[in-house]
Amino acid sequence: MNTLQHLTASLSLLLCMGAAHALEVQPYTPAALADAQKAGKPVALHFHASWCPTCRAQDKVFTDFKPDATLALPLLVVDYDKERALKQQLKVHTQSTVIVYRGTRETARVAGETDPAKLKAALQSAL
């Protein structure tokens, strides 16, 4: 392996390692939420509807946040139209709602927010 190949491989490894400690956008499952909360870890819920333009704008912001190492938490995307019991339990009345937890303690809640700085501040509230 020449020096350039070695450097490229090392850089790839570092990027992969960094991504493991950044915002992880994944589908909501009750188990994923329960596991994070039981362990006292930060976790966020994004109540998302495919038909919602605000949700799509938030998606773009969250995609931009994926490599950000200061946002080391999972963002669980909740289907707003299907998860009716969860919406009722958490008193979510509108799609595009983001709820952030540290364990079971709610640290932030925003609805309809697309400003990257405000969304980042909400996510960081649990870290």
mmCIF file of C-alpha atoms in Angstrom:
data_model
loop_
_atom_site.group_PDB
_atom_site.id
_atom_site.type_symbol
_atom_site.label_atom_id
_atom_site.label_comp_id
_atom_site.label_asym_id
_atom_site.label_seq_id
_atom_site.Cartn_x
_atom_site.Cartn_y
_atom_site.Cartn_z
ATOM 1 C CA MET A 1 0.000 0.000 0.000
ATOM 2 C CA ASN A 2 1.499 3.332 -0.989
ATOM 3 C CA THR A 3 1.405 6.441 1.194
ATOM 4 C CA LEU A 4 -1.581 7.984 -0.605
ATOM 5 C CA GLN A 5 -3.633 4.800 -0.256
ATOM 6 C CA HIS A 6 -2.697 4.569 3.420
ATOM 7 C CA LEU A 7 -3.740 8.182 4.061
ATOM 8 C CA THR A 8 -7.007 7.694 2.176
ATOM 9 C CA ALA A 9 -7.802 4.553 4.179
ATOM 10 C CA SER A 10 -6.968 6.316 7.445
ATOM 11 C CA LEU A 11 -9.156 9.296 6.546
ATOM 12 C CA SER A 12 -12.047 7.000 5.634
ATOM 13 C CA LEU A 13 -11.721 5.215 8.961
ATOM 14 C CA LEU A 14 -11.708 8.499 10.871
ATOM 15 C CA LEU A 15 -14.788 9.721 9.010
ATOM 16 C CA CYS A 16 -16.633 6.497 9.788
ATOM 17 C CA MET A 17 -15.664 6.693 13.441
ATOM 18 C CA GLY A 18 -16.828 10.313 13.616
ATOM 19 C CA ALA A 19 -20.150 9.447 12.029
ATOM 20 C CA ALA A 20 -20.821 6.932 14.787
ATOM 21 C CA HIS A 21 -20.786 9.804 17.255
ATOM 22 C CA ALA A 22 -23.008 12.203 15.335
ATOM 23 C CA LEU A 23 -26.729 12.670 14.732
ATOM 24 C CA GLU A 24 -28.229 9.303 13.828
ATOM 25 C CA VAL A 25 -31.541 9.685 11.985
ATOM 26 C CA GLN A 26 -33.482 6.420 12.138
ATOM 27 C CA PRO A 27 -37.082 5.205 12.089
ATOM 28 C CA TYR A 28 -38.953 5.259 15.397
ATOM 29 C CA THR A 29 -39.488 1.991 17.192
ATOM 30 C CA PRO A 30 -40.860 1.682 20.716
ATOM 31 C CA ALA A 31 -37.805 -0.430 21.616
ATOM 32 C CA ALA A 32 -35.312 2.202 20.413
ATOM 33 C CA LEU A 33 -37.005 4.891 22.498
ATOM 34 C CA ALA A 34 -37.355 2.640 25.551
ATOM 35 C CA ASP A 35 -33.724 1.497 25.369
ATOM 36 C CA ALA A 36 -32.369 5.062 25.175
ATOM 37 C CA GLN A 37 -34.630 6.275 27.967
ATOM 38 C CA LYS A 38 -33.897 3.302 30.223
ATOM 39 C CA ALA A 39 -30.143 3.913 29.771
ATOM 40 C CA GLY A 40 -30.579 7.615 30.585
ATOM 41 C CA LYS A 41 -29.237 8.588 27.169
ATOM 42 C CA PRO A 42 -30.245 11.538 24.973
ATOM 43 C CA VAL A 43 -32.826 10.782 22.289
ATOM 44 C CA ALA A 44 -35.105 12.900 20.115
ATOM 45 C CA LEU A 45 -38.420 12.223 18.398
ATOM 46 C CA HIS A 46 -39.369 13.917 15.126
ATOM 47 C CA PHE A 47 -43.101 13.632 14.419
ATOM 48 C CA HIS A 48 -43.006 13.595 10.629
ATOM 49 C CA ALA A 49 -45.631 13.426 7.872
ATOM 50 C CA SER A 50 -44.616 12.798 4.267
ATOM 51 C CA TRP A 51 -47.163 15.365 3.063
ATOM 52 C CA CYS A 52 -45.844 18.123 5.376
ATOM 53 C CA PRO A 53 -43.628 20.812 3.757
ATOM 54 C CA THR A 54 -42.316 21.909 7.173
ATOM 55 C CA CYS A 55 -41.274 18.325 7.942
ATOM 56 C CA ARG A 56 -39.396 18.169 4.630
ATOM 57 C CA ALA A 57 -37.610 21.425 5.491
ATOM 58 C CA GLN A 58 -36.675 19.948 8.879
ATOM 59 C CA ASP A 59 -35.393 16.807 7.109
ATOM 60 C CA LYS A 60 -32.926 18.940 5.153
ATOM 61 C CA VAL A 61 -31.659 20.551 8.367
ATOM 62 C CA PHE A 62 -31.311 17.189 10.110
ATOM 63 C CA THR A 63 -29.471 15.757 7.089
ATOM 64 C CA ASP A 64 -27.006 18.640 7.326
ATOM 65 C CA PHE A 65 -26.551 17.833 11.038
ATOM 66 C CA LYS A 66 -25.647 14.153 10.453
ATOM 67 C CA PRO A 67 -21.855 14.669 10.476
ATOM 68 C CA ASP A 68 -21.960 17.079 13.449
ATOM 69 C CA ALA A 69 -20.091 15.395 16.308
ATOM 70 C CA THR A 70 -21.670 17.785 18.826
ATOM 71 C CA LEU A 71 -25.041 16.108 18.174
ATOM 72 C CA ALA A 72 -24.296 12.565 19.306
ATOM 73 C CA LEU A 73 -27.828 11.251 19.735
ATOM 74 C CA PRO A 74 -30.439 9.303 17.797
ATOM 75 C CA LEU A 75 -33.271 11.208 16.107
ATOM 76 C CA LEU A 76 -36.180 8.793 15.836
ATOM 77 C CA VAL A 77 -38.560 9.681 13.007
ATOM 78 C CA VAL A 78 -42.150 9.019 14.079
ATOM 79 C CA ASP A 79 -44.851 8.568 11.417
ATOM 80 C CA TYR A 80 -47.320 11.278 12.434
ATOM 81 C CA ASP A 81 -50.228 9.595 10.647
ATOM 82 C CA LYS A 82 -49.691 6.107 12.095
ATOM 83 C CA GLU A 83 -48.477 6.560 15.685
ATOM 84 C CA ARG A 84 -51.751 7.911 17.107
ATOM 85 C CA ALA A 85 -51.363 6.396 20.571
ATOM 86 C CA LEU A 86 -47.871 7.874 20.960
ATOM 87 C CA LYS A 87 -49.106 11.294 19.801
ATOM 88 C CA GLN A 88 -51.887 11.179 22.375
ATOM 89 C CA GLN A 89 -49.572 9.974 25.148
ATOM 90 C CA LEU A 90 -47.057 12.763 24.467
ATOM 91 C CA LYS A 91 -49.707 15.417 23.710
ATOM 92 C CA VAL A 92 -48.425 16.045 20.192
ATOM 93 C CA HIS A 93 -51.001 18.070 18.262
ATOM 94 C CA THR A 94 -49.105 18.886 15.071
ATOM 95 C CA GLN A 95 -46.719 17.247 12.679
ATOM 96 C CA SER A 96 -43.212 18.734 12.566
ATOM 97 C CA THR A 97 -42.950 18.461 16.345
ATOM 98 C CA VAL A 98 -39.547 17.585 17.781
ATOM 99 C CA ILE A 99 -39.297 16.357 21.376
ATOM 100 C CA VAL A 100 -35.881 15.894 22.975
ATOM 101 C CA TYR A 101 -35.204 13.750 26.051
ATOM 102 C CA ARG A 102 -32.356 12.967 28.374
ATOM 103 C CA GLY A 103 -33.517 9.606 29.640
ATOM 104 C CA THR A 104 -37.188 10.119 30.446
ATOM 105 C CA ARG A 105 -36.837 13.851 31.180
ATOM 106 C CA GLU A 106 -38.043 16.112 28.377
ATOM 107 C CA THR A 107 -35.434 18.811 27.732
ATOM 108 C CA ALA A 108 -36.946 20.560 24.694
ATOM 109 C CA ARG A 109 -40.024 20.630 22.486
ATOM 110 C CA VAL A 110 -40.430 22.621 19.289
ATOM 111 C CA ALA A 111 -43.176 22.527 16.667
ATOM 112 C CA GLY A 112 -42.979 23.899 13.160
ATOM 113 C CA GLU A 113 -39.405 25.079 13.667
ATOM 114 C CA THR A 114 -37.063 25.071 10.661
ATOM 115 C CA ASP A 115 -34.327 27.431 11.866
ATOM 116 C CA PRO A 116 -31.128 25.327 12.055
ATOM 117 C CA ALA A 117 -29.817 27.183 15.116
ATOM 118 C CA LYS A 118 -33.042 26.605 17.070
ATOM 119 C CA LEU A 119 -33.258 22.953 16.058
ATOM 120 C CA LYS A 120 -29.626 22.417 17.013
ATOM 121 C CA ALA A 121 -30.170 24.110 20.376
ATOM 122 C CA ALA A 122 -33.157 21.843 21.034
ATOM 123 C CA LEU A 123 -31.118 18.726 20.216
ATOM 124 C CA GLN A 124 -28.174 19.904 22.316
ATOM 125 C CA SER A 125 -30.443 20.452 25.318
ATOM 126 C CA ALA A 126 -30.177 16.757 26.163
ATOM 127 C CA LEU A 127 -26.409 16.463 25.807
#
